[in-house]
Amino acid sequence: MQNKSVLVPLDASPGVSRYATLAAALRARVVSGEWPPGTALPAESLLASEHQVALGTMRRALELLVADGLVERLQGRGTFVRQGISGASMLRFFRFDTGSTEVPRSRIVSRQRVAAPAGAARRLGLATGEAVLRLLRVRLLAERPCLLEEIWLPLDLFGALAEGSTAEWDDLLYPMFARRCGVHVHRAVDEIGFGVLTASQAGHLELAAGHPCVLVQRAAHDLAGRCVEWRTTRGDAHAFHYTVTIT
Amino acid sequence: MQNKSVLVPLDASPGVSRYATLAAALRARVVSGEWPPGTALPAESLLASEHQVALGTMRRALELLVADGLVERLQGRGTFVRQGISGASMLRFFRFDTGSTEVPRSRIVSRQRVAAPAGAARRLGLATGEAVLRLLRVRLLAERPCLLEEIWLPLDLFGALAEGSTAEWDDLLYPMFARRCGVHVHRAVDEIGFGVLTASQAGHLELAAGHPCVLVQRAAHDLAGRCVEWRTTRGDAHAFHYTVTIT
DNA sequence: AAGTGGTCTAGACCACTCT
DNA sequence: GAGTGGTCTAGACCACTTG
C-alpha cells in the first residue's frame, strides 16, 4: 500500500511523495545542527525503521540530499554531512600560464571593520550600517598577482577574524572560516561580468589602469541559506576562460 | 542472486553493475538509430522481461539514460528519445536590455561552400580541405544587431542547406538542422573567452573596431558523438553576464 | 566479524495519459 | 479501460571499510 494513512499519521500531504517528505524532514534536522558538518547520520536501516518506511524509500530520500549537496555517502563508511563546497576556486574561471594547478598564495592587503554600505548590506541581508569586515586580498601564482578580491563578511559571524595578524591566514579562506568561526560555506552563486580596472585596482594586479577585466561577484551561503560572504573578484580579461557543457 | 552467471550469459563484467551494463546496451541501440529521436522506447516492463531483469533494475538503467540527456520519461506516456538540446541559446551568456526574452531574429550575412581550413577541420574531425559550409550570421534583438556568428558545417551532412534562398531560414538553426538534414544536436560544449573585435566584425555589430568582446566557441555533437557544428559567437563584452551555482 | 552503503528481486498499488 | 511511468514494500545478497 502506498499511503497507510491510518498507520502512518505523519504528513500524508497529497501530491508529495513519501521520500520527498522524508528528505525535507532530514534536511531540517541537518540545518538545525542536529548533525553538524562532518558527522555521520544514522545508518539508513536505522532511519528507515525509525520512520517506519522501507529501506528503498529511505534511500530515495537520502539520494535527494546527495543531489542537494547536503550530504555525501561513502560505501562501507556511512552518510556524512558535507563540510562545505570543494572545487569552487575562482581560478576555474581563469587560465594563467603557470603550468601547474597549485593553490595560489594569498596576501591580505587590508582588513577594516566598517559600517556596511548599502550594496554589501543588501547582499548580506543586513541593514545598511551594520558592522562588517572588509578584506582586500591579492592572490598570487608564481609570485605574480593574478586576482584581486574585495570580501565583505558580517561581523557577528566573523568577529574572530577581526583581531590578530592576517599574515598567518590560510591561502584558502573557507576551511579557515569553518575552523575559526564555525561558518560552513555550502552553496555559492557566482555571477560573471565584464569591466575595466581602476588605477588602484590595476596597481594591485600589475596592470595598466583601464585594462579590461572579468568580474566575478559571489554570494556564499551557509547550510541554513544565510548569505555569509559577498565577494567581488577581478582578473585580467585576457586570462578568462570557462567551459560549459549543454545536454 | 545478483549475478546469475549461469542463467544470464550476457556480460557479467566484474565491477560493473547490471543496470550500468543495461544502460550501455540501450544507449548503443539508441545511437544506432534503432529508436530515432522523438520515438518511444518499449515500455520498461517489456524491456525488463526481455532482458530478464527486475523492473527496478531496468528503471535504474533508464534513469542513467535520462541523466545523460539521451531520453526523457513522461508519466503515463512513455520513454522517448530526445529530439535535441533545448535551452542552449547563446543569449544566455548575454544581457541585452530589451526587456523581453524573445527569440532573436536571424540574418544570414554570407554562405560559402569552401575547403575546410585547418582549425575548422580539426574541430569537425575532418581532413583539411574537405568540403564545408561556412555561414556568417547576425542575430538581432529589436532590430539591433547583438551577436555575430561564424558557423562551420560539414557539407556531407548539410548539403541540403547549400542551395536555395537563406532568407527564409528559421531563426533557430537546430530545429531546422533536424527537419531539413536529419541532424540532431544532442550535446554542445561552449568555451567562453575574451577578445577584441576586428574592424569587419565590429561593422556587423555596429560597434567600433577594437571594442572588447566575448567569444563563445561551440562544438556541437550528434547522438553518436560526432562533431556536426563548429561555431564562434561574438558579442559586446559589456553585455556579457553569466551565473554559475556551486554546491 | 560487524557494520555500512550498493545492487537486485518480485511483487503491489498509485497517478497520469490517451482512446 | 488499457497502458504508461512513479512510488513503495520486504526481503536478499554483494562490496567495502573498520576494528
Short mmCIF file of C-alpha atoms (C1' of nucleotides) in Angstrom, two decimals:
data_model
loop_
_atom_site.label_atom_id
_atom_site.label_comp_id
_atom_site.label_asym_id
_atom_site.label_seq_id
_atom_site.Cartn_x
_atom_site.Cartn_y
_atom_site.Cartn_z
CA MET A 1 0.00 0.00 0.00
CA GLN A 2 1.33 3.44 -0.76
CA ASN A 3 -0.37 5.59 1.79
CA LYS A 4 -1.11 3.76 5.00
CA SER A 5 -2.71 6.94 6.26
CA VAL A 6 -4.06 5.09 9.25
CA LEU A 7 -0.79 3.57 10.38
CA VAL A 8 1.43 6.49 9.44
CA PRO A 9 -0.07 9.62 10.96
CA LEU A 10 2.82 11.81 9.78
CA ASP A 11 2.32 14.23 6.92
CA ALA A 12 0.36 12.42 4.25
CA SER A 13 0.50 15.53 2.09
CA PRO A 14 -1.33 15.00 -1.15
CA GLY A 15 0.82 15.14 -4.27
CA VAL A 16 4.06 14.83 -2.36
CA SER A 17 5.88 11.54 -2.32
CA ARG A 18 6.87 9.97 0.94
CA TYR A 19 10.57 10.09 0.14
CA ALA A 20 10.37 13.80 -0.65
CA THR A 21 8.70 14.39 2.70
CA LEU A 22 11.35 12.33 4.43
CA ALA A 23 14.10 14.25 2.66
CA ALA A 24 12.64 17.54 3.83
CA ALA A 25 12.48 16.25 7.40
CA LEU A 26 16.09 15.08 7.30
CA ARG A 27 17.20 18.33 5.68
CA ALA A 28 15.59 20.26 8.53
CA ARG A 29 17.49 18.17 11.08
CA VAL A 30 20.77 18.78 9.28
CA VAL A 31 20.15 22.52 9.01
CA SER A 32 19.16 22.69 12.67
CA GLY A 33 22.61 21.46 13.59
CA GLU A 34 21.48 18.13 14.99
CA TRP A 35 24.13 16.54 12.76
CA PRO A 36 26.92 19.10 12.32
CA PRO A 37 29.10 19.13 9.17
CA GLY A 38 31.48 16.21 9.10
CA THR A 39 29.39 13.95 11.33
CA ALA A 40 27.69 10.79 10.22
CA LEU A 41 23.94 10.34 10.02
CA PRO A 42 22.42 7.18 11.50
CA ALA A 43 22.59 4.19 9.18
CA GLU A 44 19.93 4.12 6.50
CA SER A 45 18.46 0.97 8.03
CA LEU A 46 18.04 2.76 11.36
CA LEU A 47 16.49 5.83 9.75
CA ALA A 48 14.15 3.60 7.79
CA SER A 49 12.88 1.71 10.80
CA GLU A 50 12.63 4.90 12.87
CA HIS A 51 10.44 6.48 10.21
CA GLN A 52 8.62 3.23 9.55
CA VAL A 53 9.37 3.12 5.86
CA ALA A 54 11.01 0.54 3.66
CA LEU A 55 14.73 0.74 3.14
CA GLY A 56 14.34 1.69 -0.53
CA THR A 57 12.15 4.62 0.36
CA MET A 58 14.67 5.99 2.83
CA ARG A 59 17.42 5.50 0.26
CA ARG A 60 15.46 7.62 -2.22
CA ALA A 61 15.19 10.36 0.38
CA LEU A 62 18.91 10.26 1.08
CA GLU A 63 19.63 10.40 -2.67
CA LEU A 64 17.75 13.70 -2.76
CA LEU A 65 20.01 15.09 -0.03
CA VAL A 66 23.04 13.91 -2.00
CA ALA A 67 21.73 15.67 -5.10
CA ASP A 68 21.33 18.80 -2.98
CA GLY A 69 24.96 18.53 -1.98
CA LEU A 70 23.87 18.39 1.65
CA VAL A 71 25.38 15.01 2.46
CA GLU A 72 27.70 12.52 0.82
CA ARG A 73 27.57 8.76 1.05
CA LEU A 74 30.64 6.55 1.24
CA GLN A 75 30.27 2.84 0.73
CA GLY A 76 31.19 0.92 3.83
CA ARG A 77 31.57 4.08 5.92
CA GLY A 78 28.31 5.93 6.19
CA THR A 79 26.38 9.05 5.25
CA PHE A 80 28.10 12.30 6.23
CA VAL A 81 27.04 15.93 6.34
CA ARG A 82 29.31 17.72 3.89
CA GLN A 83 31.93 20.09 5.27
CA GLY A 84 31.38 22.69 2.58
CA ILE A 85 31.88 23.33 -1.08
CA SER A 86 35.01 21.89 -2.55
CA GLY A 87 36.09 22.79 -6.08
CA ALA A 88 34.84 26.35 -6.09
CA SER A 89 38.14 28.04 -6.69
CA MET A 90 37.93 31.33 -8.53
CA LEU A 91 40.79 30.04 -10.59
CA ARG A 92 38.45 27.81 -12.52
CA PHE A 93 37.39 30.95 -14.40
CA PHE A 94 40.92 31.84 -15.45
CA ARG A 95 43.85 30.31 -17.21
CA PHE A 96 47.16 31.73 -16.08
CA ASP A 97 50.06 30.10 -17.85
CA THR A 98 51.92 28.76 -14.84
CA GLY A 99 51.58 25.18 -15.90
CA SER A 100 50.66 23.64 -12.60
CA THR A 101 47.34 23.69 -10.77
CA GLU A 102 48.81 24.79 -7.47
CA VAL A 103 46.74 26.62 -4.87
CA PRO A 104 47.50 30.32 -5.33
CA ARG A 105 49.21 32.14 -2.47
CA SER A 106 47.11 34.70 -0.67
CA ARG A 107 48.04 38.14 0.65
CA ILE A 108 45.65 40.22 2.71
CA VAL A 109 46.18 43.80 1.59
CA SER A 110 43.80 45.38 4.07
CA ARG A 111 41.31 44.48 6.73
CA GLN A 112 38.80 47.01 8.02
CA ARG A 113 35.93 46.90 10.42
CA VAL A 114 33.38 49.19 8.79
CA ALA A 115 29.71 50.06 8.64
CA ALA A 116 28.17 48.13 5.75
CA PRO A 117 27.50 50.25 2.68
CA ALA A 118 24.13 49.75 1.03
CA GLY A 119 25.31 47.30 -1.62
CA ALA A 120 27.13 44.92 0.68
CA ALA A 121 24.38 45.16 3.29
CA ARG A 122 21.73 44.23 0.78
CA ARG A 123 23.67 41.21 -0.43
CA LEU A 124 24.42 40.03 3.09
CA GLY A 125 20.88 40.52 4.25
CA LEU A 126 21.90 43.19 6.77
CA ALA A 127 20.68 46.69 7.43
CA THR A 128 22.82 49.47 6.00
CA GLY A 129 25.38 50.45 8.57
CA GLU A 130 25.62 47.15 10.40
CA ALA A 131 29.15 46.13 11.28
CA VAL A 132 31.02 44.16 8.63
CA LEU A 133 34.56 43.13 7.89
CA ARG A 134 36.01 44.32 4.59
CA LEU A 135 39.01 42.49 3.22
CA LEU A 136 41.15 43.34 0.24
CA ARG A 137 43.09 40.35 -0.89
CA VAL A 138 45.51 39.56 -3.69
CA ARG A 139 46.06 36.05 -4.93
CA LEU A 140 49.40 35.14 -6.45
CA LEU A 141 50.67 32.42 -8.72
CA ALA A 142 54.42 32.02 -9.05
CA GLU A 143 54.85 35.25 -7.06
CA ARG A 144 52.84 37.22 -9.60
CA PRO A 145 49.45 38.78 -8.68
CA CYS A 146 46.60 37.31 -10.71
CA LEU A 147 43.38 38.03 -8.83
CA LEU A 148 42.15 40.91 -6.70
CA GLU A 149 39.32 40.28 -4.26
CA GLU A 150 37.14 42.53 -2.18
CA ILE A 151 35.41 40.50 0.51
CA TRP A 152 32.58 41.52 2.80
CA LEU A 153 31.78 39.48 5.92
CA PRO A 154 29.14 40.09 8.60
CA LEU A 155 30.99 40.85 11.82
CA ASP A 156 28.57 38.94 14.01
CA LEU A 157 29.78 35.72 12.42
CA PHE A 158 33.41 36.59 11.76
CA GLY A 159 34.43 38.52 14.87
CA ALA A 160 37.25 36.03 15.39
CA LEU A 161 38.91 37.30 12.22
CA ALA A 162 38.85 40.97 13.23
CA GLU A 163 41.80 40.69 15.57
CA GLY A 164 45.31 39.29 15.29
CA SER A 165 47.75 39.16 12.45
CA THR A 166 46.49 38.40 8.97
CA ALA A 167 49.93 37.31 7.85
CA GLU A 168 49.39 33.74 9.02
CA TRP A 169 45.99 33.32 7.44
CA ASP A 170 45.47 30.28 5.25
CA ASP A 171 45.60 30.53 1.49
CA LEU A 172 42.12 29.03 1.39
CA LEU A 173 39.50 31.02 3.28
CA TYR A 174 36.59 28.61 3.53
CA PRO A 175 38.35 25.93 5.57
CA MET A 176 39.57 28.74 7.84
CA PHE A 177 36.04 30.12 8.15
CA ALA A 178 34.91 26.69 9.29
CA ARG A 179 37.77 26.14 11.73
CA ARG A 180 37.92 29.58 13.31
CA CYS A 181 34.35 30.82 13.02
CA GLY A 182 32.25 27.69 12.63
CA VAL A 183 30.89 29.01 9.36
CA HIS A 184 30.47 26.38 6.68
CA VAL A 185 30.01 27.67 3.13
CA HIS A 186 27.68 25.29 1.49
CA ARG A 187 26.43 26.97 -1.63
CA ALA A 188 27.69 29.86 -3.71
CA VAL A 189 26.35 31.78 -6.67
CA ASP A 190 28.94 33.29 -8.99
CA GLU A 191 27.84 36.00 -11.36
CA ILE A 192 30.34 36.73 -14.10
CA GLY A 193 30.57 40.05 -15.90
CA PHE A 194 32.99 42.31 -17.67
CA GLY A 195 34.57 45.59 -16.63
CA VAL A 196 37.61 47.78 -16.59
CA LEU A 197 40.21 48.25 -13.85
CA THR A 198 40.50 51.46 -11.89
CA ALA A 199 44.02 52.77 -11.36
CA SER A 200 44.07 51.48 -7.81
CA GLN A 201 42.84 48.03 -8.79
CA ALA A 202 45.25 47.85 -11.67
CA GLY A 203 48.12 48.64 -9.35
CA HIS A 204 47.47 45.55 -7.26
CA LEU A 205 47.44 43.39 -10.37
CA GLU A 206 50.46 45.00 -12.04
CA LEU A 207 48.32 46.03 -14.99
CA ALA A 208 47.50 49.39 -16.54
CA ALA A 209 44.53 51.47 -15.48
CA GLY A 210 41.65 50.89 -17.84
CA HIS A 211 42.76 47.34 -18.56
CA PRO A 212 39.79 45.05 -19.33
CA CYS A 213 38.91 42.68 -16.51
CA VAL A 214 36.45 39.98 -15.67
CA LEU A 215 34.38 40.46 -12.53
CA VAL A 216 33.10 37.55 -10.55
CA GLN A 217 30.59 38.50 -7.91
CA ARG A 218 29.94 35.76 -5.43
CA ALA A 219 27.26 35.35 -2.79
CA ALA A 220 28.16 32.49 -0.47
CA HIS A 221 25.57 30.84 1.77
CA ASP A 222 25.67 28.53 4.75
CA LEU A 223 23.58 25.42 5.37
CA ALA A 224 20.60 27.41 6.54
CA GLY A 225 20.68 29.57 3.43
CA ARG A 226 22.01 32.70 5.09
CA CYS A 227 24.38 34.76 2.94
CA VAL A 228 27.65 34.75 4.88
CA GLU A 229 30.01 36.30 2.34
CA TRP A 230 29.82 38.78 -0.50
CA ARG A 231 32.89 38.86 -2.71
CA THR A 232 33.97 40.63 -5.86
CA THR A 233 36.91 39.10 -7.70
CA ARG A 234 38.73 40.82 -10.57
CA GLY A 235 41.20 39.27 -13.01
CA ASP A 236 42.72 40.04 -16.39
CA ALA A 237 40.05 39.55 -19.04
CA HIS A 238 42.60 38.02 -21.38
CA ALA A 239 43.18 35.21 -18.89
CA PHE A 240 39.48 34.45 -18.66
CA HIS A 241 38.16 31.15 -19.94
CA TYR A 242 35.25 28.98 -18.96
CA THR A 243 33.70 25.84 -20.34
CA VAL A 244 30.04 24.84 -20.18
CA THR A 245 28.55 21.62 -21.46
CA ILE A 246 24.92 21.56 -22.50
CA THR A 247 22.91 18.43 -22.98
CA MET B 1 21.03 -13.53 -6.53
CA GLN B 2 22.98 -10.74 -8.02
CA ASN B 3 24.97 -12.48 -10.72
CA LYS B 4 23.13 -15.46 -12.13
CA SER B 5 26.10 -16.04 -14.40
CA VAL B 6 24.66 -19.38 -15.44
CA LEU B 7 21.22 -18.12 -16.38
CA VAL B 8 22.29 -14.77 -17.76
CA PRO B 9 25.08 -15.41 -20.26
CA LEU B 10 25.33 -11.73 -21.18
CA ASP B 11 28.28 -9.68 -19.98
CA ALA B 12 28.81 -10.45 -16.32
CA SER B 13 31.65 -7.93 -16.24
CA PRO B 14 33.21 -7.77 -12.81
CA GLY B 15 32.89 -4.45 -11.05
CA VAL B 16 30.14 -3.22 -13.35
CA SER B 17 26.58 -3.20 -12.13
CA ARG B 18 23.88 -4.85 -14.15
CA TYR B 19 21.96 -1.62 -14.64
CA ALA B 20 25.07 0.12 -15.95
CA THR B 21 25.55 -2.68 -18.45
CA LEU B 22 21.91 -2.48 -19.47
CA ALA B 23 22.17 1.28 -19.89
CA ALA B 24 25.16 0.87 -22.17
CA ALA B 25 23.28 -1.67 -24.26
CA LEU B 26 20.24 0.59 -24.57
CA ARG B 27 22.44 3.59 -25.36
CA ALA B 28 24.01 1.62 -28.20
CA ARG B 29 20.59 0.83 -29.64
CA VAL B 30 19.55 4.49 -29.47
CA VAL B 31 22.78 5.66 -31.09
CA SER B 32 22.47 3.01 -33.80
CA GLY B 33 19.21 4.61 -34.86
CA GLU B 34 17.00 1.68 -33.84
CA TRP B 35 14.87 4.21 -31.97
CA PRO B 36 15.20 7.56 -33.78
CA PRO B 37 14.80 10.88 -31.93
CA GLY B 38 11.21 11.51 -30.98
CA THR B 39 10.16 7.86 -30.93
CA ALA B 40 9.19 5.91 -27.86
CA LEU B 41 11.19 3.05 -26.40
CA PRO B 42 9.33 -0.12 -25.44
CA ALA B 43 7.68 0.05 -22.04
CA GLU B 44 10.01 -0.50 -19.11
CA SER B 45 8.13 -3.67 -18.21
CA LEU B 46 8.77 -5.06 -21.70
CA LEU B 47 12.43 -4.13 -21.63
CA ALA B 48 12.78 -5.69 -18.19
CA SER B 49 11.28 -9.01 -19.21
CA GLU B 50 13.21 -9.03 -22.49
CA HIS B 51 16.47 -8.59 -20.62
CA GLN B 52 15.36 -10.91 -17.81
CA VAL B 53 15.88 -8.38 -15.04
CA ALA B 54 13.61 -7.00 -12.38
CA LEU B 55 11.64 -3.88 -13.14
CA GLY B 56 13.62 -1.82 -10.65
CA THR B 57 16.89 -2.75 -12.30
CA MET B 58 15.66 -1.68 -15.71
CA ARG B 59 14.37 1.55 -14.22
CA ARG B 60 17.83 2.28 -12.82
CA ALA B 61 19.29 1.77 -16.29
CA LEU B 62 16.74 4.12 -17.84
CA GLU B 63 17.49 6.72 -15.17
CA LEU B 64 21.09 6.70 -16.33
CA LEU B 65 19.96 7.46 -19.89
CA VAL B 66 17.82 10.31 -18.56
CA ALA B 67 20.81 11.71 -16.68
CA ASP B 68 22.77 11.52 -19.93
CA GLY B 69 20.08 13.57 -21.63
CA LEU B 70 19.59 10.75 -24.11
CA VAL B 71 15.93 10.08 -23.33
CA GLU B 72 13.14 11.68 -21.36
CA ARG B 73 10.37 9.94 -19.49
CA LEU B 74 6.81 11.23 -19.30
CA GLN B 75 4.42 9.78 -16.79
CA GLY B 76 1.55 8.00 -18.46
CA ARG B 77 3.08 8.42 -21.94
CA GLY B 78 6.36 6.60 -22.25
CA THR B 79 10.11 6.92 -22.63
CA PHE B 80 11.19 8.97 -25.65
CA VAL B 81 14.48 9.60 -27.38
CA ARG B 82 15.16 13.32 -27.05
CA GLN B 83 14.92 15.47 -30.15
CA GLY B 84 17.92 17.58 -29.23
CA ILE B 85 19.19 20.16 -26.81
CA SER B 86 16.71 22.74 -25.68
CA GLY B 87 17.83 25.77 -23.70
CA ALA B 88 21.19 26.26 -25.33
CA SER B 89 20.64 29.74 -26.67
CA MET B 90 23.77 31.85 -26.94
CA LEU B 91 21.70 34.60 -25.41
CA ARG B 92 22.01 33.00 -22.01
CA PHE B 93 25.53 34.43 -21.94
CA PHE B 94 24.40 38.00 -22.58
CA ARG B 95 22.01 40.54 -21.19
CA PHE B 96 20.79 42.99 -23.78
CA ASP B 97 18.38 45.47 -22.32
CA THR B 98 15.37 44.74 -24.48
CA GLY B 99 13.24 43.67 -21.60
CA SER B 100 11.65 40.62 -23.12
CA THR B 101 13.13 37.17 -23.65
CA GLU B 102 12.09 36.93 -27.28
CA VAL B 103 13.93 34.70 -29.75
CA PRO B 104 16.36 36.95 -31.60
CA ARG B 105 15.85 37.43 -35.33
CA SER B 106 18.47 35.89 -37.53
CA ARG B 107 20.10 37.22 -40.71
CA ILE B 108 22.46 35.11 -42.80
CA VAL B 109 25.15 37.52 -43.98
CA SER B 110 27.00 35.05 -46.15
CA ARG B 111 27.02 31.39 -47.07
CA GLN B 112 30.01 29.81 -48.74
CA ARG B 113 30.94 26.31 -49.77
CA VAL B 114 34.65 26.17 -49.03
CA ALA B 115 37.53 23.83 -48.36
CA ALA B 116 37.87 23.45 -44.60
CA PRO B 117 40.76 25.41 -43.13
CA ALA B 118 42.89 23.56 -40.60
CA GLY B 119 41.15 24.92 -37.50
CA ALA B 120 37.62 24.13 -38.55
CA ALA B 121 38.64 20.76 -39.99
CA ARG B 122 40.27 19.72 -36.75
CA ARG B 123 37.24 20.67 -34.67
CA LEU B 124 34.87 18.90 -37.04
CA GLY B 125 37.02 15.80 -37.25
CA LEU B 126 37.61 16.28 -40.97
CA ALA B 127 40.76 16.36 -43.05
CA THR B 128 41.98 19.82 -44.00
CA GLY B 129 40.44 20.76 -47.31
CA GLU B 130 37.28 18.69 -47.04
CA ALA B 131 34.13 20.48 -48.17
CA VAL B 132 32.36 22.51 -45.51
CA LEU B 133 29.70 25.17 -45.37
CA ARG B 134 30.71 28.47 -43.79
CA LEU B 135 27.96 30.76 -42.56
CA LEU B 136 28.21 34.28 -41.26
CA ARG B 137 25.15 35.16 -39.30
CA VAL B 138 23.96 38.18 -37.33
CA ARG B 139 21.37 37.89 -34.61
CA LEU B 140 19.17 40.86 -33.86
CA LEU B 141 17.05 41.96 -30.95
CA ALA B 142 14.63 44.81 -31.53
CA GLU B 143 16.18 45.34 -34.97
CA ARG B 144 19.60 45.93 -33.46
CA PRO B 145 22.50 43.51 -34.08
CA CYS B 146 23.72 41.86 -30.89
CA LEU B 147 25.62 38.72 -31.83
CA LEU B 148 27.87 37.78 -34.73
CA GLU B 149 28.35 34.11 -35.54
CA GLU B 150 30.72 32.22 -37.78
CA ILE B 151 29.43 28.71 -38.31
CA TRP B 152 31.19 25.74 -39.90
CA LEU B 153 29.22 22.70 -41.04
CA PRO B 154 30.45 19.52 -42.75
CA LEU B 155 28.96 19.51 -46.25
CA ASP B 156 28.31 15.77 -46.28
CA LEU B 157 25.68 16.29 -43.60
CA PHE B 158 24.36 19.69 -44.57
CA GLY B 159 24.26 19.57 -48.37
CA ALA B 160 20.57 20.43 -48.21
CA LEU B 161 21.46 23.87 -46.84
CA ALA B 162 23.93 24.71 -49.61
CA GLU B 163 21.25 25.59 -52.14
CA GLY B 164 18.20 27.83 -52.15
CA SER B 165 17.50 31.13 -50.50
CA THR B 166 18.73 31.74 -46.98
CA ALA B 167 16.18 34.49 -46.47
CA GLU B 168 13.51 32.07 -45.32
CA TRP B 169 15.69 30.19 -42.87
CA ASP B 170 14.39 29.78 -39.36
CA ASP B 171 15.61 31.98 -36.55
CA LEU B 172 16.62 28.82 -34.68
CA LEU B 173 19.09 26.62 -36.52
CA TYR B 174 18.96 23.34 -34.61
CA PRO B 175 15.31 22.54 -35.28
CA MET B 176 15.99 23.36 -38.93
CA PHE B 177 19.04 21.08 -38.93
CA ALA B 178 16.83 18.27 -37.66
CA ARG B 179 13.99 18.91 -40.11
CA ARG B 180 15.98 19.53 -43.27
CA CYS B 181 19.13 17.48 -42.71
CA GLY B 182 18.17 14.87 -40.13
CA VAL B 183 20.93 16.11 -37.86
CA HIS B 184 20.03 16.18 -34.18
CA VAL B 185 22.29 18.17 -31.87
CA HIS B 186 22.34 16.39 -28.53
CA ARG B 187 25.34 17.82 -26.77
CA ALA B 188 27.34 21.01 -27.05
CA VAL B 189 30.45 22.32 -25.38
CA ASP B 190 30.72 26.09 -25.09
CA GLU B 191 34.11 27.58 -24.34
CA ILE B 192 33.98 31.21 -23.27
CA GLY B 193 36.85 33.63 -23.70
CA PHE B 194 37.62 37.28 -24.18
CA GLY B 195 38.85 39.18 -27.21
CA VAL B 196 38.64 42.28 -29.30
CA LEU B 197 36.64 42.96 -32.47
CA THR B 198 38.28 43.38 -35.86
CA ALA B 199 37.02 46.25 -37.98
CA SER B 200 34.95 43.90 -40.10
CA GLN B 201 33.39 42.14 -37.12
CA ALA B 202 32.69 45.45 -35.43
CA GLY B 203 30.88 46.68 -38.51
CA HIS B 204 28.35 43.86 -38.31
CA LEU B 205 27.66 44.66 -34.66
CA GLU B 206 27.57 48.45 -35.08
CA LEU B 207 30.49 48.82 -32.70
CA ALA B 208 33.97 50.32 -33.05
CA ALA B 209 36.97 48.33 -34.17
CA GLY B 210 38.95 47.18 -31.15
CA HIS B 211 35.85 47.03 -28.99
CA PRO B 212 36.12 44.34 -26.30
CA CYS B 213 34.04 41.26 -27.00
CA VAL B 214 33.24 37.91 -25.51
CA LEU B 215 33.90 34.88 -27.67
CA VAL B 216 31.89 31.71 -27.30
CA GLN B 217 33.32 28.78 -29.22
CA ARG B 218 30.92 25.91 -29.51
CA ALA B 219 31.42 22.34 -30.63
CA ALA B 220 28.06 20.65 -31.18
CA HIS B 221 27.73 16.87 -31.33
CA ASP B 222 25.07 14.44 -32.50
CA LEU B 223 23.83 11.31 -30.74
CA ALA B 224 26.78 9.25 -31.90
CA GLY B 225 29.23 11.84 -30.60
CA ARG B 226 30.26 13.17 -33.99
CA CYS B 227 31.01 16.90 -34.06
CA VAL B 228 28.47 18.32 -36.50
CA GLU B 229 28.97 22.03 -35.98
CA TRP B 230 31.78 24.37 -35.03
CA ARG B 231 30.67 27.88 -34.18
CA THR B 232 32.27 31.06 -32.94
CA THR B 233 29.94 33.66 -31.48
CA ARG B 234 31.00 37.21 -30.65
CA GLY B 235 29.10 39.77 -28.60
CA ASP B 236 29.75 43.03 -26.77
CA ALA B 237 31.75 42.25 -23.64
CA HIS B 238 29.76 44.85 -21.72
CA ALA B 239 26.59 42.85 -22.34
CA PHE B 240 28.15 39.65 -21.06
CA HIS B 241 26.86 38.06 -17.89
CA TYR B 242 26.67 34.51 -16.72
CA THR B 243 25.63 32.86 -13.48
CA VAL B 244 27.03 29.65 -12.01
CA THR B 245 25.86 27.98 -8.83
CA ILE B 246 28.27 25.82 -6.89
CA THR B 247 27.24 23.36 -4.25
"C1'" DA C 1 33.40 -10.10 12.29
"C1'" DA C 2 30.41 -6.39 12.32
"C1'" DG C 3 28.57 -2.51 10.16
"C1'" DT C 4 27.96 0.44 6.27
"C1'" DG C 5 26.13 1.66 1.72
"C1'" DG C 6 25.20 -0.61 -3.20
"C1'" DT C 7 22.70 -3.86 -6.04
"C1'" DC C 8 18.83 -6.77 -7.15
"C1'" DT C 9 14.42 -9.09 -6.83
"C1'" DA C 10 9.30 -9.82 -7.30
"C1'" DG C 11 5.81 -8.35 -6.31
"C1'" DA C 12 1.87 -4.31 -5.20
"C1'" DC C 13 -0.66 -0.08 -5.86
"C1'" DC C 14 -0.93 4.95 -7.48
"C1'" DA C 15 -1.12 8.86 -10.90
"C1'" DC C 16 -1.32 10.07 -15.32
"C1'" DT C 17 -2.49 9.98 -20.50
"C1'" DC C 18 -4.58 8.52 -24.16
"C1'" DT C 19 -8.62 6.38 -26.88
"C1'" DG D 1 -10.20 0.81 -19.56
"C1'" DA D 2 -5.74 -0.18 -21.03
"C1'" DG D 3 -1.18 1.24 -20.89
"C1'" DT D 4 2.44 4.09 -19.27
"C1'" DG D 5 5.78 5.66 -15.80
"C1'" DG D 6 6.07 6.74 -10.41
"C1'" DT D 7 6.00 5.11 -5.68
"C1'" DC D 8 6.51 1.69 -2.10
"C1'" DT D 9 7.42 -2.69 0.16
"C1'" DA D 10 10.12 -6.51 2.42
"C1'" DG D 11 13.06 -9.04 1.82
"C1'" DA D 12 18.13 -10.94 -0.09
"C1'" DC D 13 22.96 -10.76 -1.18
"C1'" DC D 14 27.31 -8.06 -2.54
"C1'" DA D 15 31.27 -4.79 -1.90
"C1'" DC D 16 33.61 -2.09 1.01
"C1'" DT D 17 35.62 -0.16 5.46
"C1'" DT D 18 36.87 -0.53 10.08
"C1'" DG D 19 38.07 -2.55 14.50
#
